[in-house]
Tab-separated table of C-alpha atoms in Angstrom:
chain	number	residue	atom	x	y	z
W	1121	MET	CA	-0.287	-0.245	-0.067
W	1122	LYS	CA	1.141	3.725	-0.140
W	1123	LEU	CA	2.201	5.628	2.349
W	1124	ASN	CA	0.164	8.505	1.233
W	1125	SER	CA	-3.339	6.714	1.220
W	1126	LEU	CA	-2.442	5.737	4.756
W	1127	LEU	CA	-1.797	9.502	5.494
W	1128	GLU	CA	-5.067	10.463	3.256
W	1129	HIS	CA	-6.982	11.967	6.507
W	1130	LEU	CA	-4.198	13.944	7.930
W	1131	GLU	CA	-2.554	17.068	7.606
W	1132	TYR	CA	1.524	16.487	7.354
W	1133	GLU	CA	4.730	17.389	5.861
W	1134	VAL	CA	6.974	15.014	4.120
W	1135	ARG	CA	10.215	16.356	6.200
W	1136	GLN	CA	12.842	13.605	4.687
W	1137	GLY	CA	12.007	11.119	1.907
W	1138	SER	CA	7.944	10.587	-0.279
W	1139	ASP	CA	4.565	9.963	0.839
W	1140	SER	CA	4.417	7.802	-2.338
W	1141	ILE	CA	6.884	4.806	-1.115
W	1142	GLU	CA	5.137	1.548	-0.737
W	1143	VAL	CA	4.973	-0.072	2.790
W	1144	THR	CA	3.923	-3.146	4.139
W	1145	GLU	CA	2.978	-3.407	7.811
W	1146	LEU	CA	1.757	-0.388	10.018
W	1147	ILE	CA	3.359	-0.564	13.816
W	1148	HIS	CA	3.100	1.313	16.726
W	1149	ASP	CA	5.640	-0.953	18.597
W	1150	SER	CA	9.506	-0.811	17.932
W	1151	ARG	CA	9.924	-4.344	19.252
W	1152	LYS	CA	7.647	-5.277	16.350
W	1153	VAL	CA	8.623	-3.550	13.376
W	1154	THR	CA	9.427	-5.713	10.544
W	1155	PRO	CA	10.955	-4.784	6.754
W	1156	GLY	CA	9.141	-2.393	4.991
W	1157	SER	CA	6.573	-1.277	7.492
W	1158	VAL	CA	5.846	2.429	8.757
W	1159	PHE	CA	6.357	2.941	12.525
W	1160	VAL	CA	4.633	5.760	14.533
W	1161	CYS	CA	6.132	7.163	17.387
W	1162	ILE	CA	3.942	7.124	20.197
W	1163	SER	CA	4.999	9.276	23.445
W	1164	GLY	CA	3.580	7.018	26.140
W	1165	ALA	CA	3.960	7.227	30.054
W	1166	VAL	CA	6.534	4.235	30.195
W	1167	SER	CA	8.288	4.884	26.305
W	1168	ASP	CA	8.995	7.032	23.954
W	1169	GLY	CA	8.248	6.297	19.763
W	1170	HIS	CA	11.186	8.678	19.041
W	1171	ALA	CA	14.052	7.344	20.990
W	1172	TYR	CA	13.615	4.793	18.613
W	1173	VAL	CA	13.721	5.892	15.386
W	1174	GLU	CA	17.212	4.585	14.863
W	1175	GLU	CA	16.273	1.159	15.814
W	1176	VAL	CA	13.348	0.844	13.700
W	1177	ALA	CA	15.419	1.615	10.964
W	1178	ALA	CA	18.231	-0.325	11.481
W	1179	LYS	CA	15.320	-3.517	11.541
W	1180	GLY	CA	14.249	-1.991	8.190
W	1181	ALA	CA	11.052	0.530	8.849
W	1182	LYS	CA	10.907	2.385	5.142
W	1183	ALA	CA	8.886	4.915	6.973
W	1184	VAL	CA	8.382	7.075	10.353
W	1185	ILE	CA	5.432	8.717	11.562
W	1186	VAL	CA	6.728	11.949	13.835
W	1187	GLU	CA	5.161	14.995	15.833
W	1188	ARG	CA	8.979	16.831	17.131
W	1189	PRO	CA	11.968	16.829	15.229
W	1190	THR	CA	13.691	13.803	15.043
W	1191	ASP	CA	16.848	12.240	13.119
W	1192	ALA	CA	16.374	9.434	11.097
W	1193	PRO	CA	18.685	8.010	8.821
W	1194	GLU	CA	19.543	8.664	5.566
W	1195	GLY	CA	16.853	6.520	3.082
W	1196	VAL	CA	14.089	6.584	5.842
W	1197	THR	CA	11.131	9.050	4.855
W	1198	VAL	CA	10.134	11.485	7.889
W	1199	ILE	CA	6.417	12.350	7.927
W	1200	HIS	CA	5.603	14.931	10.606
W	1201	VAL	CA	2.253	15.714	12.113
W	1202	ASP	CA	0.778	17.409	15.045
W	1203	ASP	CA	0.097	14.636	17.336
W	1204	THR	CA	1.135	11.305	16.506
W	1205	ARG	CA	-1.780	9.755	18.709
W	1206	TYR	CA	-4.302	11.171	16.155
W	1207	ALA	CA	-2.584	9.810	12.855
W	1208	LEU	CA	-2.380	6.555	14.825
W	1209	ALA	CA	-5.832	6.502	15.301
W	1210	LEU	CA	-6.767	7.918	11.311
W	1211	MET	CA	-3.556	5.807	9.797
W	1212	SER	CA	-5.473	2.689	11.619
W	1213	ALA	CA	-8.467	3.237	10.736
W	1214	ALA	CA	-6.837	3.524	6.719
W	1215	TYR	CA	-4.736	0.638	7.311
W	1216	PHE	CA	-7.739	-2.236	8.077
W	1217	GLY	CA	-10.002	-0.791	5.004
W	1218	TYR	CA	-12.280	1.620	7.520
W	1219	PRO	CA	-14.087	-1.347	9.020
W	1220	ALA	CA	-15.858	1.412	11.479
W	1221	ARG	CA	-18.003	2.557	8.332
W	1222	LYS	CA	-19.638	-1.382	8.107
W	1223	LEU	CA	-20.494	-1.637	11.399
W	1224	LYS	CA	-22.980	0.501	14.140
W	1225	VAL	CA	-21.226	1.298	16.080
W	1226	ILE	CA	-22.225	2.267	20.055
W	1227	GLY	CA	-19.903	4.112	22.466
W	1228	ILE	CA	-20.691	4.469	26.479
W	1229	THR	CA	-18.982	6.532	28.941
W	1230	GLY	CA	-19.436	7.108	32.587
W	1231	THR	CA	-17.772	6.661	35.280
W	1232	LYS	CA	-19.449	3.765	36.172
W	1233	GLY	CA	-21.846	1.331	34.574
W	1234	LYS	CA	-20.121	0.760	31.138
W	1235	THR	CA	-19.229	-2.153	31.739
W	1236	THR	CA	-22.831	-4.340	32.729
W	1237	THR	CA	-24.694	-1.943	29.868
W	1238	THR	CA	-22.644	-3.402	26.944
W	1239	TYR	CA	-23.180	-6.510	27.934
W	1240	MET	CA	-26.862	-5.784	28.916
W	1241	VAL	CA	-27.003	-4.170	25.063
W	1242	LYS	CA	-25.208	-7.468	23.072
W	1243	SER	CA	-28.016	-9.601	24.904
W	1244	ILE	CA	-31.146	-7.478	23.933
W	1245	LEU	CA	-29.342	-7.150	20.102
W	1246	GLU	CA	-28.690	-10.459	20.358
W	1247	GLY	CA	-32.248	-11.816	21.270
W	1248	ALA	CA	-33.619	-9.460	17.928
W	1249	GLY	CA	-30.819	-11.790	15.747
W	1250	TYR	CA	-28.334	-8.972	15.267
W	1251	LYS	CA	-24.714	-9.893	15.472
W	1252	VAL	CA	-23.023	-7.694	18.236
W	1253	GLY	CA	-19.008	-7.635	18.776
W	1254	LEU	CA	-18.455	-6.478	22.016
W	1255	ILE	CA	-15.035	-4.086	23.042
W	1256	GLY	CA	-14.733	-3.546	27.392
W	1257	THR	CA	-13.226	-3.546	30.429
W	1258	ILE	CA	-12.978	-7.331	30.191
W	1259	GLU	CA	-13.234	-8.645	27.232
W	1260	ALA	CA	-13.550	-7.833	23.628
W	1261	ILE	CA	-15.786	-10.669	21.774
W	1262	ILE	CA	-15.420	-11.218	18.362
W	1263	GLY	CA	-17.663	-13.990	17.220
W	1264	ASP	CA	-17.000	-16.951	19.495
W	1265	THR	CA	-13.842	-16.124	20.678
W	1266	SER	CA	-13.068	-13.998	23.631
W	1267	ILE	CA	-9.876	-11.724	24.314
W	1268	PRO	CA	-8.990	-11.067	27.223
W	1269	ALA	CA	-8.507	-6.741	28.015
W	1270	ASN	CA	-5.555	-4.738	28.871
W	1271	ASN	CA	-7.588	-1.209	28.838
W	1272	THR	CA	-10.656	-0.501	28.561
W	1273	THR	CA	-10.663	1.186	25.193
W	1274	PRO	CA	-8.044	-0.059	23.508
W	1275	GLU	CA	-5.073	0.953	21.435
W	1276	SER	CA	-6.548	2.773	18.185
W	1277	TYR	CA	-4.866	-0.104	15.873
W	1278	THR	CA	-6.286	-2.522	18.694
W	1279	ILE	CA	-9.718	-1.180	17.700
W	1280	HIS	CA	-9.745	-1.192	14.332
W	1281	GLN	CA	-8.002	-4.817	14.732
W	1282	TYR	CA	-11.013	-5.865	15.789
W	1283	PHE	CA	-13.650	-4.117	14.015
W	1284	ALA	CA	-12.311	-5.660	10.347
W	1285	GLN	CA	-12.069	-8.901	12.275
W	1286	MET	CA	-15.750	-8.823	13.483
W	1287	VAL	CA	-16.835	-7.112	9.512
W	1288	GLU	CA	-15.196	-11.087	8.849
W	1289	GLU	CA	-17.231	-12.556	10.546
W	1290	GLY	CA	-20.252	-11.215	9.954
W	1291	CYS	CA	-20.857	-9.106	12.554
W	1292	ASP	CA	-23.310	-5.725	11.990
W	1293	CYS	CA	-23.046	-3.683	15.234
W	1294	VAL	CA	-20.573	-3.532	18.164
W	1295	VAL	CA	-20.569	-2.618	21.587
W	1296	MET	CA	-18.180	-0.506	23.591
W	1297	GLU	CA	-16.742	1.603	26.345
W	1298	VAL	CA	-15.500	4.394	25.874
W	1299	SER	CA	-13.624	5.246	28.864
W	1300	SER	CA	-11.750	9.376	29.291
W	1301	GLN	CA	-8.508	8.080	28.848
W	1302	GLY	CA	-9.079	6.261	25.562
W	1303	LEU	CA	-10.664	9.616	24.626
W	1304	MET	CA	-7.903	11.637	25.274
W	1305	LEU	CA	-5.646	9.846	23.774
W	1306	HIS	CA	-7.596	10.193	20.307
W	1307	ARG	CA	-8.209	5.854	20.782
W	1308	THR	CA	-11.698	6.808	19.533
W	1309	ALA	CA	-10.790	9.467	16.605
W	1310	GLY	CA	-12.076	9.350	13.704
W	1311	ILE	CA	-14.725	6.379	14.508
W	1312	GLN	CA	-18.462	7.812	13.598
W	1313	PHE	CA	-20.525	6.392	16.155
W	1314	GLU	CA	-24.141	5.832	15.183
W	1315	ILE	CA	-24.962	6.382	18.762
W	1316	GLY	CA	-22.931	7.554	22.354
W	1317	ILE	CA	-23.971	7.376	25.730
W	1318	PHE	CA	-23.544	9.067	28.883
W	1319	THR	CA	-23.917	6.716	31.933
W	1320	ASN	CA	-22.859	8.982	34.664
W	1321	LEU	CA	-19.768	11.136	36.502
W	1322	GLY	CA	-17.879	10.835	39.646
W	1323	GLU	CA	-14.649	12.666	40.109
W	1324	ASP	CA	-12.138	8.889	39.785
W	1325	HIS	CA	-9.500	8.765	37.974
W	1326	ILE	CA	-7.918	11.966	38.421
W	1327	GLY	CA	-3.809	12.366	39.120
W	1328	PRO	CA	-1.157	12.556	37.327
W	1329	ASN	CA	-1.423	9.692	34.871
W	1330	GLU	CA	-4.877	10.063	34.469
W	1331	HIS	CA	-6.679	13.159	34.776
W	1332	LYS	CA	-5.013	16.551	35.434
W	1333	ASP	CA	-8.467	17.441	37.084
W	1334	PHE	CA	-12.278	17.056	37.235
W	1335	GLU	CA	-12.612	20.248	34.229
W	1336	ASP	CA	-10.543	18.191	32.129
W	1337	TYR	CA	-12.175	15.145	32.835
W	1338	LYS	CA	-16.009	16.078	32.313
W	1339	ARG	CA	-14.133	17.670	29.251
W	1340	CYS	CA	-12.651	14.003	27.883
W	1341	LYS	CA	-16.159	12.534	28.351
W	1342	GLY	CA	-17.675	15.173	26.266
W	1343	ILE	CA	-15.843	14.284	23.296
W	1344	LEU	CA	-17.665	11.155	21.970
W	1345	PHE	CA	-21.046	13.529	21.630
W	1346	THR	CA	-18.496	15.148	19.089
W	1347	GLN	CA	-18.247	12.186	17.268
W	1348	CYS	CA	-22.089	10.230	17.055
W	1349	ARG	CA	-25.215	10.992	15.188
W	1350	LEU	CA	-27.390	10.615	18.373
W	1351	GLY	CA	-26.789	11.063	21.726
W	1352	ILE	CA	-28.350	9.152	24.694
W	1353	ALA	CA	-27.792	10.066	28.466
W	1354	ASN	CA	-28.600	10.255	31.961
W	1355	VAL	CA	-30.485	13.186	32.462
W	1356	ASP	CA	-30.900	13.018	36.585
W	1357	ASP	CA	-27.095	13.294	36.224
W	1358	LYS	CA	-26.200	16.400	37.468
W	1359	TRP	CA	-22.838	16.976	35.435
W	1360	TYR	CA	-25.019	16.308	32.463
W	1361	LYS	CA	-25.689	19.498	31.090
W	1362	ASP	CA	-21.482	19.954	31.626
W	1363	VAL	CA	-20.424	17.180	29.353
W	1364	PHE	CA	-22.743	17.780	26.219
W	1365	GLN	CA	-22.253	21.582	26.647
W	1366	ASN	CA	-20.128	21.449	23.018
W	1367	ALA	CA	-22.455	18.135	21.481
W	1368	THR	CA	-23.186	18.363	18.020
W	1369	CYS	CA	-25.481	15.208	17.710
W	1370	ARG	CA	-29.009	15.118	18.235
W	1371	VAL	CA	-29.498	14.242	22.109
W	1372	GLU	CA	-31.777	11.924	23.860
W	1373	THR	CA	-32.423	11.441	27.539
W	1374	PHE	CA	-33.430	8.473	30.153
W	1375	GLY	CA	-33.925	8.562	33.818
W	1376	PHE	CA	-36.313	8.473	36.895
W	1377	SER	CA	-36.780	12.569	36.020
W	1378	SER	CA	-40.235	13.640	34.654
W	1379	GLU	CA	-37.457	14.880	32.021
W	1380	ALA	CA	-36.197	11.909	30.380
W	1381	ASP	CA	-37.335	11.116	27.468
W	1382	LEU	CA	-37.261	7.810	28.758
W	1383	ARG	CA	-38.558	6.828	32.398
W	1384	ALA	CA	-38.524	4.466	35.305
W	1385	THR	CA	-41.260	4.092	37.625
W	1386	ARG	CA	-42.897	1.835	40.206
W	1387	VAL	CA	-39.765	0.260	41.558
W	1388	GLN	CA	-39.975	-2.547	43.434
W	1389	HIS	CA	-36.832	-3.743	45.333
W	1390	ILE	CA	-36.771	-7.953	45.062
W	1391	ALA	CA	-35.802	-10.014	48.207
W	1392	ARG	CA	-35.803	-13.832	47.926
W	1393	PRO	CA	-34.038	-16.422	50.027
W	1394	GLY	CA	-30.785	-16.449	47.977
W	1395	TYR	CA	-31.790	-13.968	45.422
W	1396	LEU	CA	-31.523	-9.783	45.202
W	1397	GLY	CA	-33.038	-8.685	41.646
W	1398	VAL	CA	-35.528	-5.004	40.916
W	1399	ALA	CA	-38.355	-4.652	39.092
W	1400	TYR	CA	-40.018	-1.775	37.277
W	1401	HIS	CA	-42.159	0.242	34.488
W	1402	VAL	CA	-40.901	2.007	31.550
W	1403	THR	CA	-43.062	5.335	30.500
W	1404	GLY	CA	-42.399	7.932	28.118
W	1405	LEU	CA	-40.732	6.704	24.591
W	1406	MET	CA	-41.779	3.021	25.299
W	1407	ASP	CA	-44.303	1.393	28.071
W	1408	PHE	CA	-44.023	-2.121	29.393
W	1409	ASP	CA	-42.855	-3.688	32.340
W	1410	VAL	CA	-39.217	-5.197	33.155
W	1411	GLU	CA	-37.441	-7.522	35.872
W	1412	ILE	CA	-33.923	-7.975	35.972
W	1413	ASP	CA	-32.290	-10.159	37.968
W	1414	ILE	CA	-28.960	-8.195	39.402
W	1415	PRO	CA	-30.223	-5.572	42.238
W	1416	GLY	CA	-29.946	-2.053	42.415
W	1417	ASN	CA	-31.179	1.400	41.190
W	1418	PHE	CA	-28.050	1.603	39.033
W	1419	SER	CA	-29.344	-2.060	37.419
W	1420	VAL	CA	-32.317	0.359	36.624
W	1421	TYR	CA	-30.377	3.200	35.111
W	1422	ASN	CA	-27.989	0.272	33.386
W	1423	SER	CA	-31.164	-1.690	31.453
W	1424	LEU	CA	-32.688	1.781	30.979
W	1425	THR	CA	-29.767	2.569	29.108
W	1426	ALA	CA	-29.437	-0.542	26.966
W	1427	ILE	CA	-33.921	-0.033	26.573
W	1428	ALA	CA	-32.712	3.016	25.127
W	1429	VAL	CA	-30.337	1.942	22.374
W	1430	CYS	CA	-32.131	-0.449	21.166
W	1431	ARG	CA	-35.696	1.418	21.251
W	1432	HIS	CA	-33.265	2.304	17.730
W	1433	PHE	CA	-33.115	-0.549	16.485
W	1434	GLY	CA	-37.105	-2.024	16.569
W	1435	VAL	CA	-36.202	-4.652	18.793
W	1436	PRO	CA	-39.853	-6.054	20.036
W	1437	VAL	CA	-40.778	-5.394	23.973
W	1438	GLU	CA	-40.895	-9.040	24.452
W	1439	LYS	CA	-37.581	-9.269	23.237
W	1440	ILE	CA	-36.124	-7.162	25.786
W	1441	GLN	CA	-38.039	-7.963	28.531
W	1442	ALA	CA	-36.279	-11.884	27.604
W	1443	ALA	CA	-32.910	-10.789	27.312
W	1444	LEU	CA	-32.648	-8.253	30.488
W	1445	LYS	CA	-34.079	-10.552	32.753
W	1446	GLN	CA	-31.231	-13.056	31.242
W	1447	ALA	CA	-28.387	-10.026	31.524
W	1448	LYS	CA	-25.334	-11.419	33.739
W	1449	VAL	CA	-22.310	-9.807	34.035
W	1450	LYS	CA	-18.823	-11.499	35.244
W	1451	GLY	CA	-17.909	-10.037	38.524
W	1452	ARG	CA	-20.461	-6.831	38.388
W	1453	VAL	CA	-22.995	-7.778	41.617
W	1454	GLU	CA	-22.752	-10.917	40.197
W	1455	MET	CA	-24.862	-12.949	42.004
W	1456	VAL	CA	-23.298	-16.384	43.818
W	1457	LYS	CA	-25.767	-19.480	44.720
W	1458	VAL	CA	-24.393	-20.220	48.079
W	1459	SER	CA	-26.837	-20.674	50.349
W	1460	ASP	CA	-31.567	-20.629	50.601
W	1461	GLU	CA	-31.012	-18.780	53.977
W	1462	PHE	CA	-28.754	-16.355	52.282
W	1463	ALA	CA	-27.056	-14.059	49.492
W	1464	MET	CA	-23.432	-13.675	48.087
W	1465	LEU	CA	-23.138	-11.584	44.974
W	1466	ILE	CA	-19.045	-10.656	43.575
W	1467	ASP	CA	-18.130	-7.364	42.919
W	1468	TYR	CA	-15.598	-5.438	41.016
W	1469	ALA	CA	-16.191	-2.690	43.716
W	1470	HIS	CA	-12.610	-1.106	43.912
W	1471	ASN	CA	-12.057	2.123	45.116
W	1472	ALA	CA	-14.623	4.160	48.383
W	1473	MET	CA	-16.809	5.662	45.366
W	1474	SER	CA	-18.068	1.941	43.981
W	1475	LEU	CA	-17.556	-0.011	47.490
W	1476	GLU	CA	-19.982	3.154	49.024
W	1477	SER	CA	-22.758	2.717	45.819
W	1478	LEU	CA	-23.034	-0.640	46.423
W	1479	LEU	CA	-23.596	-1.252	50.363
W	1480	GLU	CA	-25.765	1.624	50.169
W	1481	THR	CA	-28.410	0.155	47.386
W	1482	LEU	CA	-27.519	-3.022	49.182
W	1483	ARG	CA	-29.365	-1.486	52.301
W	1484	ASP	CA	-32.064	-0.590	50.265
W	1485	TYR	CA	-33.096	-4.457	50.397
W	1486	ASN	CA	-33.358	-4.215	54.410
W	1487	PRO	CA	-31.067	-7.216	54.961
W	1488	GLY	CA	-30.343	-9.017	58.322
W	1489	ARG	CA	-26.668	-8.439	57.708
W	1490	ILE	CA	-24.177	-7.056	55.564
W	1491	VAL	CA	-20.696	-8.519	55.629
W	1492	THR	CA	-18.609	-7.125	53.112
W	1493	ILE	CA	-14.900	-9.202	52.256
W	1494	PHE	CA	-12.390	-7.207	50.677
W	1495	GLY	CA	-8.998	-6.572	50.447
W	1496	CYS	CA	-6.504	-3.712	48.435
W	1497	GLY	CA	-4.173	-3.852	45.327
W	1498	GLY	CA	-1.137	-3.263	46.504
W	1499	ASN	CA	1.597	-0.269	44.846
W	1500	ARG	CA	-1.368	1.804	44.882
W	1501	SER	CA	-2.223	4.872	46.932
W	1502	LYS	CA	-2.819	4.477	50.557
W	1503	THR	CA	-5.410	6.988	50.656
W	1504	ARG	CA	-7.809	4.119	49.071
W	1505	ARG	CA	-7.312	1.513	51.838
W	1506	TYR	CA	-7.801	4.560	54.432
W	1507	GLU	CA	-10.959	5.386	52.656
W	1508	MET	CA	-12.497	1.898	51.708
W	1509	GLY	CA	-11.951	0.790	55.001
W	1510	GLU	CA	-14.112	4.051	56.322
W	1511	VAL	CA	-16.715	3.554	54.354
W	1512	SER	CA	-16.924	-0.259	54.825
W	1513	GLY	CA	-16.811	-0.031	58.645
W	1514	ARG	CA	-19.681	2.709	57.814
W	1515	LEU	CA	-22.058	0.695	56.399
W	1516	SER	CA	-21.600	-2.764	56.790
W	1517	ASP	CA	-22.430	-5.137	59.856
W	1518	PHE	CA	-18.840	-6.850	59.593
W	1519	THR	CA	-16.109	-6.417	57.336
W	1520	ILE	CA	-13.461	-9.639	56.850
W	1521	ILE	CA	-10.313	-7.689	55.400
W	1522	THR	CA	-8.493	-10.166	53.449
W	1523	SER	CA	-5.953	-9.463	50.426
W	1524	ASP	CA	-6.699	-8.654	46.817
W	1525	ASN	CA	-3.080	-8.122	44.561
W	1526	PRO	CA	-0.614	-7.774	46.792
W	1527	ARG	CA	1.639	-6.894	44.712
W	1528	PHE	CA	5.325	-5.873	45.941
W	1529	GLU	CA	3.627	-4.998	49.245
W	1530	GLU	CA	2.971	-7.081	52.170
W	1531	PRO	CA	-0.138	-8.445	52.733
W	1532	GLN	CA	-0.566	-7.616	56.348
W	1533	GLU	CA	0.923	-4.135	56.155
W	1534	ILE	CA	-2.234	-3.352	53.235
W	1535	ILE	CA	-4.451	-5.197	55.333
W	1536	ASN	CA	-3.298	-2.464	58.195
W	1537	ASP	CA	-3.615	0.379	56.069
W	1538	ILE	CA	-7.610	-0.308	55.980
W	1539	ILE	CA	-7.920	-0.966	59.762
W	1540	THR	CA	-6.154	2.103	59.507
W	1541	GLY	CA	-9.668	3.432	57.911
W	1542	ILE	CA	-11.909	1.178	59.632
W	1543	GLN	CA	-11.086	1.989	63.621
W	1544	LYS	CA	-12.218	5.456	62.280
W	1545	THR	CA	-15.728	3.901	62.509
W	1546	ASP	CA	-17.774	2.087	64.727
W	1547	GLY	CA	-17.896	-1.201	62.511
W	1548	LYS	CA	-17.168	-4.654	63.115
W	1549	TYR	CA	-13.924	-6.396	61.573
W	1550	ILE	CA	-12.137	-9.115	61.249
W	1551	ASP	CA	-8.366	-9.688	59.325
W	1552	ILE	CA	-8.104	-12.990	57.587
W	1553	CYS	CA	-4.884	-12.724	55.088
W	1554	ASP	CA	-5.747	-15.423	53.338
W	1555	ARG	CA	-8.721	-14.328	50.840
W	1556	LYS	CA	-10.051	-18.478	50.559
W	1557	GLU	CA	-10.197	-18.479	54.336
W	1558	ALA	CA	-11.866	-15.387	54.581
W	1559	ILE	CA	-14.806	-16.917	52.419
W	1560	ARG	CA	-14.730	-19.643	54.538
W	1561	TYR	CA	-15.913	-17.482	57.512
W	1562	ALA	CA	-18.093	-15.333	55.679
W	1563	ILE	CA	-19.710	-18.834	54.312
W	1564	ALA	CA	-19.239	-20.763	58.107
W	1565	HIS	CA	-20.453	-18.027	59.849
W	1566	GLY	CA	-23.634	-16.854	57.371
W	1567	GLN	CA	-26.623	-15.638	58.885
W	1568	ALA	CA	-30.306	-15.996	57.716
W	1569	GLY	CA	-30.834	-12.649	55.709
W	1570	ASP	CA	-27.103	-11.940	55.000
W	1571	ILE	CA	-25.919	-10.755	52.367
W	1572	ILE	CA	-22.314	-10.745	51.649
W	1573	VAL	CA	-20.470	-9.383	49.576
W	1574	LEU	CA	-17.205	-10.511	47.870
W	1575	ALA	CA	-15.878	-7.277	46.721
W	1576	GLY	CA	-12.083	-6.380	44.629
W	1577	LYS	CA	-11.766	-8.579	42.288
W	1578	GLY	CA	-14.736	-8.813	40.632
W	1579	HIS	CA	-13.928	-10.419	36.902
W	1580	GLU	CA	-10.575	-11.085	37.451
W	1581	THR	CA	-8.875	-14.627	37.628
W	1582	TYR	CA	-5.932	-14.069	38.949
W	1583	GLN	CA	-3.894	-12.705	42.575
W	1584	GLU	CA	-0.664	-10.697	41.396
W	1585	ILE	CA	2.132	-11.166	43.620
W	1586	LYS	CA	5.835	-10.366	43.498
W	1587	GLY	CA	5.289	-9.681	39.680
W	1588	VAL	CA	4.384	-13.147	38.907
W	1589	LYS	CA	0.304	-13.865	38.266
W	1590	TYR	CA	-1.454	-16.588	39.703
W	1591	ASP	CA	-4.228	-18.542	39.265
W	1592	MET	CA	-7.147	-17.065	41.840
W	1593	ASP	CA	-10.602	-16.763	40.491
W	1594	ASP	CA	-13.245	-15.424	43.288
W	1595	ARG	CA	-15.976	-18.077	41.822
W	1596	VAL	CA	-13.476	-21.321	42.311
W	1597	LEU	CA	-12.682	-20.513	45.857
W	1598	ILE	CA	-16.240	-20.081	46.612
W	1599	LYS	CA	-16.804	-23.474	44.941
W	1600	GLU	CA	-13.852	-25.015	46.774
W	1601	VAL	CA	-15.330	-24.126	50.238
W	1602	LEU	CA	-19.007	-25.382	50.013
W	1603	GLU	CA	-17.068	-28.713	48.793
W	1604	GLU	CA	-15.118	-28.935	51.919
W	1605	LEU	CA	-17.800	-27.925	53.910
W	1606	HIS	CA	-20.402	-29.989	52.882
W	1607	VAL	CA	-22.561	-27.564	51.399
W	1608	ARG	CA	-24.514	-28.590	48.177
């Protein structure tokens, strides 16, 4: 392919060589450079691609894409652009033959609810006969293939590679999580979304390696709504108008508010021994009843979002109802049957905000007790440990502090930090470092009406200790404990 065909939608300057040369591959990882390829110099958090120009030239790269003055050996074409990440996005689309144009792309952004909503949308659309790809925090799903995720929103090259594979598999739609980081780093630049969704906004992802402040976080979320034909927004969120202030799309809303185009009314929290769910009535743009086997008002919001999307695909009401009843997401308020007397669930809640939201939701079900099992990751903020300890101490009746991913820290030292937080409250607690033993204690001491929350790991199936990831899945640990306790 001609280099200038990859650059056709970019403004650029030829600093050395020619833009009409033939190139074989588009590469952004210097370790993967092959003879005849074009290498895009990305400035990352860990390394800077500009530092590898000599190396990739020695490997046979015919061209490099740079965003600042860079010396390159004679015979290597140098193309200067304003932003190499933006260039990579548009070049990737061209390299794979613009696969996004052959798909209806649905993008979901927000602090919470992205993952669950993507699976709900996928479930409903598939129930109506669509073939749907998915890209998100847990995995990418292409046909029958599941690819574990490293980032909520992958690098732009990977996104278009997935899109191309989805087209080959016969997909007609893709639903994807769009993180603020992904928007900020131009990973979705150039994609025309059919529908963009805003779930909510909370003060998260603020820090030196993410967003400099909350205003930047809001601004990045809003980028999605300059790239879609239709924006669907949670009108109840206090930052909704800020996020949409520069939107160029048509807008519809959902929520509990009377102002919402699609509204939830008559919400009922359903609790039976070993079961938690929610039911409500949809009104406004549609009119029908819904029941979901996932508890809480956030489940109402997530399912309303999915309904708002699927309305535009002409999905019959009965198919929406059936799909939502079956919708399950690994590690997101995932109910696990352990007893006829009490309920247990696994959730990814791994910061104070998400844990607080979950525990407050479960209080609405009037449990006998809330028993929370959690730990915190090593080599991460100590503040998170104090805050999570304080939240659990305040909102749980009993907390079992255990190990999560200790990484290069001693597990007990992390636990001690959590205890510092919990001791600011009157909450009762015990610390059991071994996660399986912590689960055993909770189940063995479970009481009628309890809700046991196993938080922090969610969909993860490993424990990271001193640079090594060991197999560890909360579901497997629960199963082993039940077998050893002779619980059937």
